[in-house]
CSV table of C-alpha atoms in Angstrom, one decimal:
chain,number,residue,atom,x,y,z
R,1,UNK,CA,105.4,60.0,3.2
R,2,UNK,CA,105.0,57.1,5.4
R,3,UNK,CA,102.2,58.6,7.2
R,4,UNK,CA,100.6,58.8,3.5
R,5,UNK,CA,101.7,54.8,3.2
R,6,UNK,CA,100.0,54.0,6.6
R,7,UNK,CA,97.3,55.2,6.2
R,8,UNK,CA,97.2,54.0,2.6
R,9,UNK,CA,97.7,50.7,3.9
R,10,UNK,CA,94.9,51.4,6.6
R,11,UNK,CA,92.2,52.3,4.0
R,12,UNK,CA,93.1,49.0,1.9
R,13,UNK,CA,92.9,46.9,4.9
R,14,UNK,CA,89.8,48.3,5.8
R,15,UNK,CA,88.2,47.7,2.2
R,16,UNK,CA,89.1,44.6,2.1
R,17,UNK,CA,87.5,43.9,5.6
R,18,UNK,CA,84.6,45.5,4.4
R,19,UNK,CA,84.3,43.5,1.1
R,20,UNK,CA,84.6,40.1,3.1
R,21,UNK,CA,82.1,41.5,5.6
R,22,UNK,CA,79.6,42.4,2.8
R,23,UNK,CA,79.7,38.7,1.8
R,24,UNK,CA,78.3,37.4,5.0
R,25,UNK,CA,75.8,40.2,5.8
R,26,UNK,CA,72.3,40.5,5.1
R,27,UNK,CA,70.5,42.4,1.5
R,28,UNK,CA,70.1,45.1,3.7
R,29,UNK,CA,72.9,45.4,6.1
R,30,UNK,CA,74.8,45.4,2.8
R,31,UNK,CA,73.0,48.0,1.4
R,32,UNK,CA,73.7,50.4,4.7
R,33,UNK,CA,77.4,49.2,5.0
R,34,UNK,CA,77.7,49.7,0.9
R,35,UNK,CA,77.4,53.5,1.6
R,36,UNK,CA,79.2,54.0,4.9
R,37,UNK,CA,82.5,52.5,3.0
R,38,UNK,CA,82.3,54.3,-0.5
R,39,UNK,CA,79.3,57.2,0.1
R,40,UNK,CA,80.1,58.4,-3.0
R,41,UNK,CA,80.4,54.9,-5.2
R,42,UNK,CA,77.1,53.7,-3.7
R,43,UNK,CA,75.6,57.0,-4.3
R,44,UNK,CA,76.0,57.6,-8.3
R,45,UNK,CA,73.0,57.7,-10.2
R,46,UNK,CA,72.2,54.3,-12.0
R,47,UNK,CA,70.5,53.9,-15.5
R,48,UNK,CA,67.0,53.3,-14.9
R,49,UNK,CA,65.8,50.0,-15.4
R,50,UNK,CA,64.1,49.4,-18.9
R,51,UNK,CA,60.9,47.1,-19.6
R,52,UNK,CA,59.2,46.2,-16.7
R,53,UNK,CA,56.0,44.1,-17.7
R,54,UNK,CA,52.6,44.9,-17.3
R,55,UNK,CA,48.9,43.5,-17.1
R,56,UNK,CA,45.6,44.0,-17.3
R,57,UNK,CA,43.9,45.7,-14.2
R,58,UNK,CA,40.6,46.2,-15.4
R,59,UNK,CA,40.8,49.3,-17.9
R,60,UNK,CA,44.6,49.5,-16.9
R,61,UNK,CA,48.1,48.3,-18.1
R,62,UNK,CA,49.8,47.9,-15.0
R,63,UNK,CA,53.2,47.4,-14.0
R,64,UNK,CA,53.7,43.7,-11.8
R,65,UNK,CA,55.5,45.9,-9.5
R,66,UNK,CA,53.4,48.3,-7.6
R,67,UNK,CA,54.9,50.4,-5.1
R,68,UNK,CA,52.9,50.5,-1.6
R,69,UNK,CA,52.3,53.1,0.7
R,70,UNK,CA,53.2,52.0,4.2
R,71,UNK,CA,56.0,53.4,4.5
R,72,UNK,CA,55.2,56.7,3.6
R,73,UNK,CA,51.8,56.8,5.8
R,74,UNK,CA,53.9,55.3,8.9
R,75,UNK,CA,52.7,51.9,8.9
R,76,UNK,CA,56.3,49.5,9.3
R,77,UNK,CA,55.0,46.5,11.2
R,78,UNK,CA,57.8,47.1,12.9
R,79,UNK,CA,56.9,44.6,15.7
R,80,UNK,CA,56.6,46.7,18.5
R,81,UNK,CA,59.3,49.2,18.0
R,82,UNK,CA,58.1,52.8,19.5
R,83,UNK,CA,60.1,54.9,17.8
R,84,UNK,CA,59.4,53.2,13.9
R,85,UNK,CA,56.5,55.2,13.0
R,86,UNK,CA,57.6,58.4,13.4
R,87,UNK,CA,61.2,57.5,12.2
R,88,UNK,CA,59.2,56.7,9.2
R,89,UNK,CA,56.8,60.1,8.9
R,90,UNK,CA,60.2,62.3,9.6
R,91,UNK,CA,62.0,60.2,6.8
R,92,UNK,CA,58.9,60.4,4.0
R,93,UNK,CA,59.2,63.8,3.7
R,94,UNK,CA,56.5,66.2,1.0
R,95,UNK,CA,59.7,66.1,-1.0
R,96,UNK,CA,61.0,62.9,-0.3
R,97,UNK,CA,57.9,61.1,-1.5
R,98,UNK,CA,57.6,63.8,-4.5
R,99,UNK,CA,61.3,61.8,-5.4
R,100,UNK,CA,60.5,58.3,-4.5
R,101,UNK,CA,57.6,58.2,-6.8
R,102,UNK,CA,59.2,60.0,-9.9
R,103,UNK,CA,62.1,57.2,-9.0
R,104,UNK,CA,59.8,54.6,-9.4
R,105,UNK,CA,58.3,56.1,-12.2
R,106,UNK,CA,61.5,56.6,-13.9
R,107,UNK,CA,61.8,53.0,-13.9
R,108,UNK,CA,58.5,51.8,-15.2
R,109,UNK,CA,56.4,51.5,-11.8
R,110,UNK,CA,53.1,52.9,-13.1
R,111,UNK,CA,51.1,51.9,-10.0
R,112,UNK,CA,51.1,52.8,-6.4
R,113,UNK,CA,48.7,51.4,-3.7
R,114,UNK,CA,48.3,53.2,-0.5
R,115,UNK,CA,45.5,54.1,1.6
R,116,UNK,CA,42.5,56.6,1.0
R,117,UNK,CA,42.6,59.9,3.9
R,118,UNK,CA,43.9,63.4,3.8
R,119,UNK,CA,47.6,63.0,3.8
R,120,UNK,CA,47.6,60.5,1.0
R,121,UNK,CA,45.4,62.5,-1.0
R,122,UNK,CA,47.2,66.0,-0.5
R,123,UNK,CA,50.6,64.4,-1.9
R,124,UNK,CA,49.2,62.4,-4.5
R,125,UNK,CA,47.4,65.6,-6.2
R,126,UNK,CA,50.1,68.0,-5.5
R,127,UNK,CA,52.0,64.9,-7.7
R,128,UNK,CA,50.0,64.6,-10.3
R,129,UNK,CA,49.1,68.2,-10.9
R,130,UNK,CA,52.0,70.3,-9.9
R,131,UNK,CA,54.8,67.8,-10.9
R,132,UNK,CA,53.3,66.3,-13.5
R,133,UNK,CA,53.3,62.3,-12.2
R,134,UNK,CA,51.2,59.5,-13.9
R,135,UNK,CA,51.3,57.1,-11.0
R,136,UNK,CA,47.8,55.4,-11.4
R,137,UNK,CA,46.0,55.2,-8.0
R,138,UNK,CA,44.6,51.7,-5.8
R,139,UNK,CA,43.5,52.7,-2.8
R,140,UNK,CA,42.8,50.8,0.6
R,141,UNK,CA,39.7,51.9,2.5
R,142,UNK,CA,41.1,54.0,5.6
R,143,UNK,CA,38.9,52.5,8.7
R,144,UNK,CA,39.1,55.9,10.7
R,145,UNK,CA,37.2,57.4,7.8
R,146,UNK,CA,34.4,55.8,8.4
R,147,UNK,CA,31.6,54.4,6.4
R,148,UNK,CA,34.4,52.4,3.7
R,149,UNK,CA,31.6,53.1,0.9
R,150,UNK,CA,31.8,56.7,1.1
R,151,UNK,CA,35.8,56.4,1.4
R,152,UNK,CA,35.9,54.6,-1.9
R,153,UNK,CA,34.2,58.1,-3.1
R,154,UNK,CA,36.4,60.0,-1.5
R,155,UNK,CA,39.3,57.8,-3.3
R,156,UNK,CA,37.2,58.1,-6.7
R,157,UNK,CA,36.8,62.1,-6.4
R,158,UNK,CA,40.7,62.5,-5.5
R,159,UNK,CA,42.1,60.3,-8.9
R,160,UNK,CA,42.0,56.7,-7.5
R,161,UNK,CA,41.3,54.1,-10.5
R,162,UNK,CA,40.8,51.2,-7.6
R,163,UNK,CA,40.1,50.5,-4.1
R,164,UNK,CA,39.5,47.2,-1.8
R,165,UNK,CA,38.1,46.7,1.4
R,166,UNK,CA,40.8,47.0,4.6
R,167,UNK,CA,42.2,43.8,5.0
R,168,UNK,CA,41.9,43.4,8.5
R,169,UNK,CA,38.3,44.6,8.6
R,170,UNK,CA,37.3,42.1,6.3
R,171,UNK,CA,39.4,39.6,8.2
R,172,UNK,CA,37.2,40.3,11.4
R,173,UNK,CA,33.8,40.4,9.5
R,174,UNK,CA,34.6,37.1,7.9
R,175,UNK,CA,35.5,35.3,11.2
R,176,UNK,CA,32.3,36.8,12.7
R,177,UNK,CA,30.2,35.2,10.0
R,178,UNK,CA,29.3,38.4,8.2
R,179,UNK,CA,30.6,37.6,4.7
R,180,UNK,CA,27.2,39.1,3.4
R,181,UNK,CA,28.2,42.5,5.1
R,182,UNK,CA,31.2,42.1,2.9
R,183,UNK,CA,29.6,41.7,-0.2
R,184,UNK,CA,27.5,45.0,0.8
R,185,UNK,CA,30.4,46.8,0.9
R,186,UNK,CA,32.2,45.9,-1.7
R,187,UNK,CA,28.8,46.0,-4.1
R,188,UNK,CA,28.5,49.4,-2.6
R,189,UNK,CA,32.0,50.3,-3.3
R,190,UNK,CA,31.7,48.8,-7.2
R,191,UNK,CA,28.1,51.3,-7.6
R,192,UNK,CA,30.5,54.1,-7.1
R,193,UNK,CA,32.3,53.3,-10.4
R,194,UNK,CA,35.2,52.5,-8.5
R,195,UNK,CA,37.0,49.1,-9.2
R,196,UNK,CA,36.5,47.3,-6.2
R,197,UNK,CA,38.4,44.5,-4.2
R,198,UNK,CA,38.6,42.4,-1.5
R,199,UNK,CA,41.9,42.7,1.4
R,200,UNK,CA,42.7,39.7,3.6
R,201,UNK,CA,45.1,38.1,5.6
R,202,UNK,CA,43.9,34.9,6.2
R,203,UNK,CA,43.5,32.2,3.8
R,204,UNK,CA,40.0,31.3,5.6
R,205,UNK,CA,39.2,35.4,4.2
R,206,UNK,CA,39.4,34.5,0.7
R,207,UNK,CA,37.9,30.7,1.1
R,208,UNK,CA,34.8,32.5,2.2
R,209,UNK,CA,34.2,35.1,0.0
R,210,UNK,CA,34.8,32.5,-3.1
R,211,UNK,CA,32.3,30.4,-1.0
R,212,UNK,CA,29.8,32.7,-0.5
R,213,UNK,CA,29.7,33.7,-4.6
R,214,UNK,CA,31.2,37.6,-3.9
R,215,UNK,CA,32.1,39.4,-7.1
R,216,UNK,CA,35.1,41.5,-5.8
R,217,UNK,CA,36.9,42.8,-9.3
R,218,UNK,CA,40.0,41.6,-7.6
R,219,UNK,CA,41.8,39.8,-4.0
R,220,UNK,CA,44.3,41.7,-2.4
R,221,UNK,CA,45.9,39.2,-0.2
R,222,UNK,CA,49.3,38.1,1.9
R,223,UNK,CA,51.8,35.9,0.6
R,224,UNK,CA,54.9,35.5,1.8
R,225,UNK,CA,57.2,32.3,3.3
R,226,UNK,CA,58.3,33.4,6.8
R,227,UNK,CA,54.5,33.4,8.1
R,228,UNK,CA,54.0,36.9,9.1
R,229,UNK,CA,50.2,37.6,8.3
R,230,UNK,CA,50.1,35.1,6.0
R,231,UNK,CA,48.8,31.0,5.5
R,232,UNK,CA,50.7,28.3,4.9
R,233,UNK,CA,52.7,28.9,1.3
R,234,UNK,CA,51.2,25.5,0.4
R,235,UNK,CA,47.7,25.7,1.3
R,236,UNK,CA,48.0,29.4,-0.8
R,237,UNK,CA,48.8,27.7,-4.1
R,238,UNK,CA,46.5,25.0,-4.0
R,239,UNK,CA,43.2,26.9,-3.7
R,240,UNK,CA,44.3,30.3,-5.3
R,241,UNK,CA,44.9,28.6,-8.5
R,242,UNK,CA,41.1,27.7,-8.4
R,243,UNK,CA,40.5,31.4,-8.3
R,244,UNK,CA,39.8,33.7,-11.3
R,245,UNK,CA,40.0,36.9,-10.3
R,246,UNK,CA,42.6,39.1,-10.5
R,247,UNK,CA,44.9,38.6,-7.0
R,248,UNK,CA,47.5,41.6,-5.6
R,249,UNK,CA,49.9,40.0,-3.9
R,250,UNK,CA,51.2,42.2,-0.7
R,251,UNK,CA,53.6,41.7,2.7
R,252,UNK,CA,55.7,39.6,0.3
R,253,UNK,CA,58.9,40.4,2.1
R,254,UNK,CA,56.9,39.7,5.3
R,255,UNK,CA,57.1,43.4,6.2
R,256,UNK,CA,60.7,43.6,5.6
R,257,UNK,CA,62.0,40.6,7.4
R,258,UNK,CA,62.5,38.5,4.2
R,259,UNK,CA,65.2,38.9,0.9
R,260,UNK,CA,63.7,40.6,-1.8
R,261,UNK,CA,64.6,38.2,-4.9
R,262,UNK,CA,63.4,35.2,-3.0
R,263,UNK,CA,60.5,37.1,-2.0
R,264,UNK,CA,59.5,38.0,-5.2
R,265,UNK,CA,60.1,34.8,-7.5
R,266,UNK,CA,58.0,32.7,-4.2
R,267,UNK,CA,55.1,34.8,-4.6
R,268,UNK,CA,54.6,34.9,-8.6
R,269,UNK,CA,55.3,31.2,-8.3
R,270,UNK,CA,52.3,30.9,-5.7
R,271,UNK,CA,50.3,32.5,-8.1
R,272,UNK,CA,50.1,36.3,-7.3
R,273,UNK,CA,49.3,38.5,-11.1
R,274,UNK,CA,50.6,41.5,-9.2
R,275,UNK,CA,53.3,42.6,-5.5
R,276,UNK,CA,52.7,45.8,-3.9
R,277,UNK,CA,56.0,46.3,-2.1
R,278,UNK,CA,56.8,49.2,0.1
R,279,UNK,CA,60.2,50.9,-0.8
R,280,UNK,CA,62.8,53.4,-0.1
R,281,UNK,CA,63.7,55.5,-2.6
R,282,UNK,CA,67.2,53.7,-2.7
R,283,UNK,CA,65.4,50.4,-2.9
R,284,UNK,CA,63.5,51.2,-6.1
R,285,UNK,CA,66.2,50.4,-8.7
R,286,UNK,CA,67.1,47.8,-7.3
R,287,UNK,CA,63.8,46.1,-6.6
R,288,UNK,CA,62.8,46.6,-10.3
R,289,UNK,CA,65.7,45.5,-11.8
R,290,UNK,CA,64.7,41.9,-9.7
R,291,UNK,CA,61.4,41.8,-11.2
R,292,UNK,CA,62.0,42.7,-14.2
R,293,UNK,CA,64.7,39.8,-14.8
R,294,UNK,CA,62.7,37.0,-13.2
R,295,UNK,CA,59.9,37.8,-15.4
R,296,UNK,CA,61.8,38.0,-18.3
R,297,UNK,CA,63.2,34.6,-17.8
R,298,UNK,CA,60.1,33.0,-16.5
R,299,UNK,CA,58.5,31.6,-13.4
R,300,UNK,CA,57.1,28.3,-12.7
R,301,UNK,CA,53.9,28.6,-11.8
R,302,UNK,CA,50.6,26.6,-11.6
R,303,UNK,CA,47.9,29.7,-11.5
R,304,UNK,CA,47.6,30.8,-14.5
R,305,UNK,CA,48.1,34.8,-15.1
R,306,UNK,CA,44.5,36.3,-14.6
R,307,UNK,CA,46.0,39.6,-15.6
């Protein structure tokens, strides 16, 4: 009996620890120490969330969430860390993707955005034809397939509604004074019948291709407020407000080293129509539910929704 009491007493003590520990931690650290205390609390299956809002992308209602593909493909910028990329393939199993996207379909993601090459494109169709998922497809031009107009074929043959031009290639064309080779590609991407944008990471990406008169159907492009492959959050409002075309925002949490809410609400208030956000499946949820309740109350924005 008073062993019972003791340890009793122990678990209660250590709750309570726990609870004031939670309080001072991190949205993430909670998250992991949320299911080392109660595994089986943190675990239970939530409602999904209901009424996540959409717009217009071209010929598409999609979902102001979009779920990106990083993670899945290995890509964390992870700053350096060795071990992050194959932590990440090992994670994102066949089946573990299979359940992430039917989670985030479950609750009203309609969109995902991940890269165009083999290993996308063999999950993706086993998805959509052998478990019946609806996820609509943007894809990002893979540089190691080559010529980036014959990927956005590849992406077109294989169910992709969208692609855009690799961020950091554009980056590099731009600051080597070849925004017409941009324009080449992304015309040439745009006669495939694809819907065709424009990646960047640079403020200076976008200035330029406005500049120059480029008709992407859309800007994929960084925003986020700790700086990580993005401009200054400032200089970001003031001139994408002058721009019409439909703008993706993406690296909103700064690749994971910012809070989501915060995240979130600061990019739709600098103007971004749309955030790709890599997730975990156990992020999901919780990540929608965020959106979903911002929206619905409103954001203060400048920009006008293009979409």
């Amino acid at each position: 009996m008073g062993k019972n009491l003791n340890r009793r007493c122990f678990m209660g003590k250590s709750l309570a620890v726990s609870s004031g520990l939670l309080a001072g931690l991190g949205y993430e650290h909670q998250a992991l120490l949320g299911q080392l205390v109660n595994r089986d609390e943190y675990g239970k299956k939530k409602e999904p969330v209901k009424g996540l809002q959409k717009g217009k992308f071209g010929e598409l209602e999609v979902s102001r969430l979009i779920i990106g593909g990083n993670l899945i493909s290995g890509s964390a910028h992870s700053g350096g860390l060795l071990y992050q990329s194959a932590l990440m393939t090992r994670y994102f199993t066949h089946e573990k993707i299979m359940e992430t996207w039917a989670l985030a379909e479950e609750n009203g993601i309609n969109t995902t955005l991940m890269r165009c090459d083999p290993h996308i494109i063999k999950n993706y169709s086993i998805y959509r034809k052998e478990k019946g998922g609806k996820l609509h497809w943007i894809a990002q031009s893979a540089p190691e397939q080559g010529d980036p107009v014959e990927n956005a074929k590849m992406a077109r043959d294989n169910g992709a509604y969208a692609i855009y031009y690799h961020g950091g290639k554009c980056d590099s064309k731009i600051r080597g004074g070849k925004v017409d080779e941009v324009g080449e590609i992304v015309e040439g991407m745009k006669k495939t019948g694809i819907f065709a944008g424009i990646g960047g990471h640079r403020l200076e990406t976008i200035k330029a291709c406005e500049e120059a008169g480029l008709n992407p159907d859309y800007y994929m492009y960084t925003v986020n407020k700790v700086g990580y492959l993005s401009s200054e959050p400032d200089d970001i409002e003031s001139f994408m407000k002058t721009v019409k075309k439909t703008w993706i925002g993406f690296k909103v949490l700064g690749a994971g080293r910012d809070k989501p809410k915060e995240s979130f609400v600061h990019a739709f208030e600098r103007g971004a129509d749309f955030l790709a956000v890599g997730m975990f499946d156990w992020q999901v949820r919780d990540d929608v539910a965020m959106v979903q309740e911002m929206l619905a109350n409103g954001v203060e924005r400048q920009r006008p929704w293009i979409a």
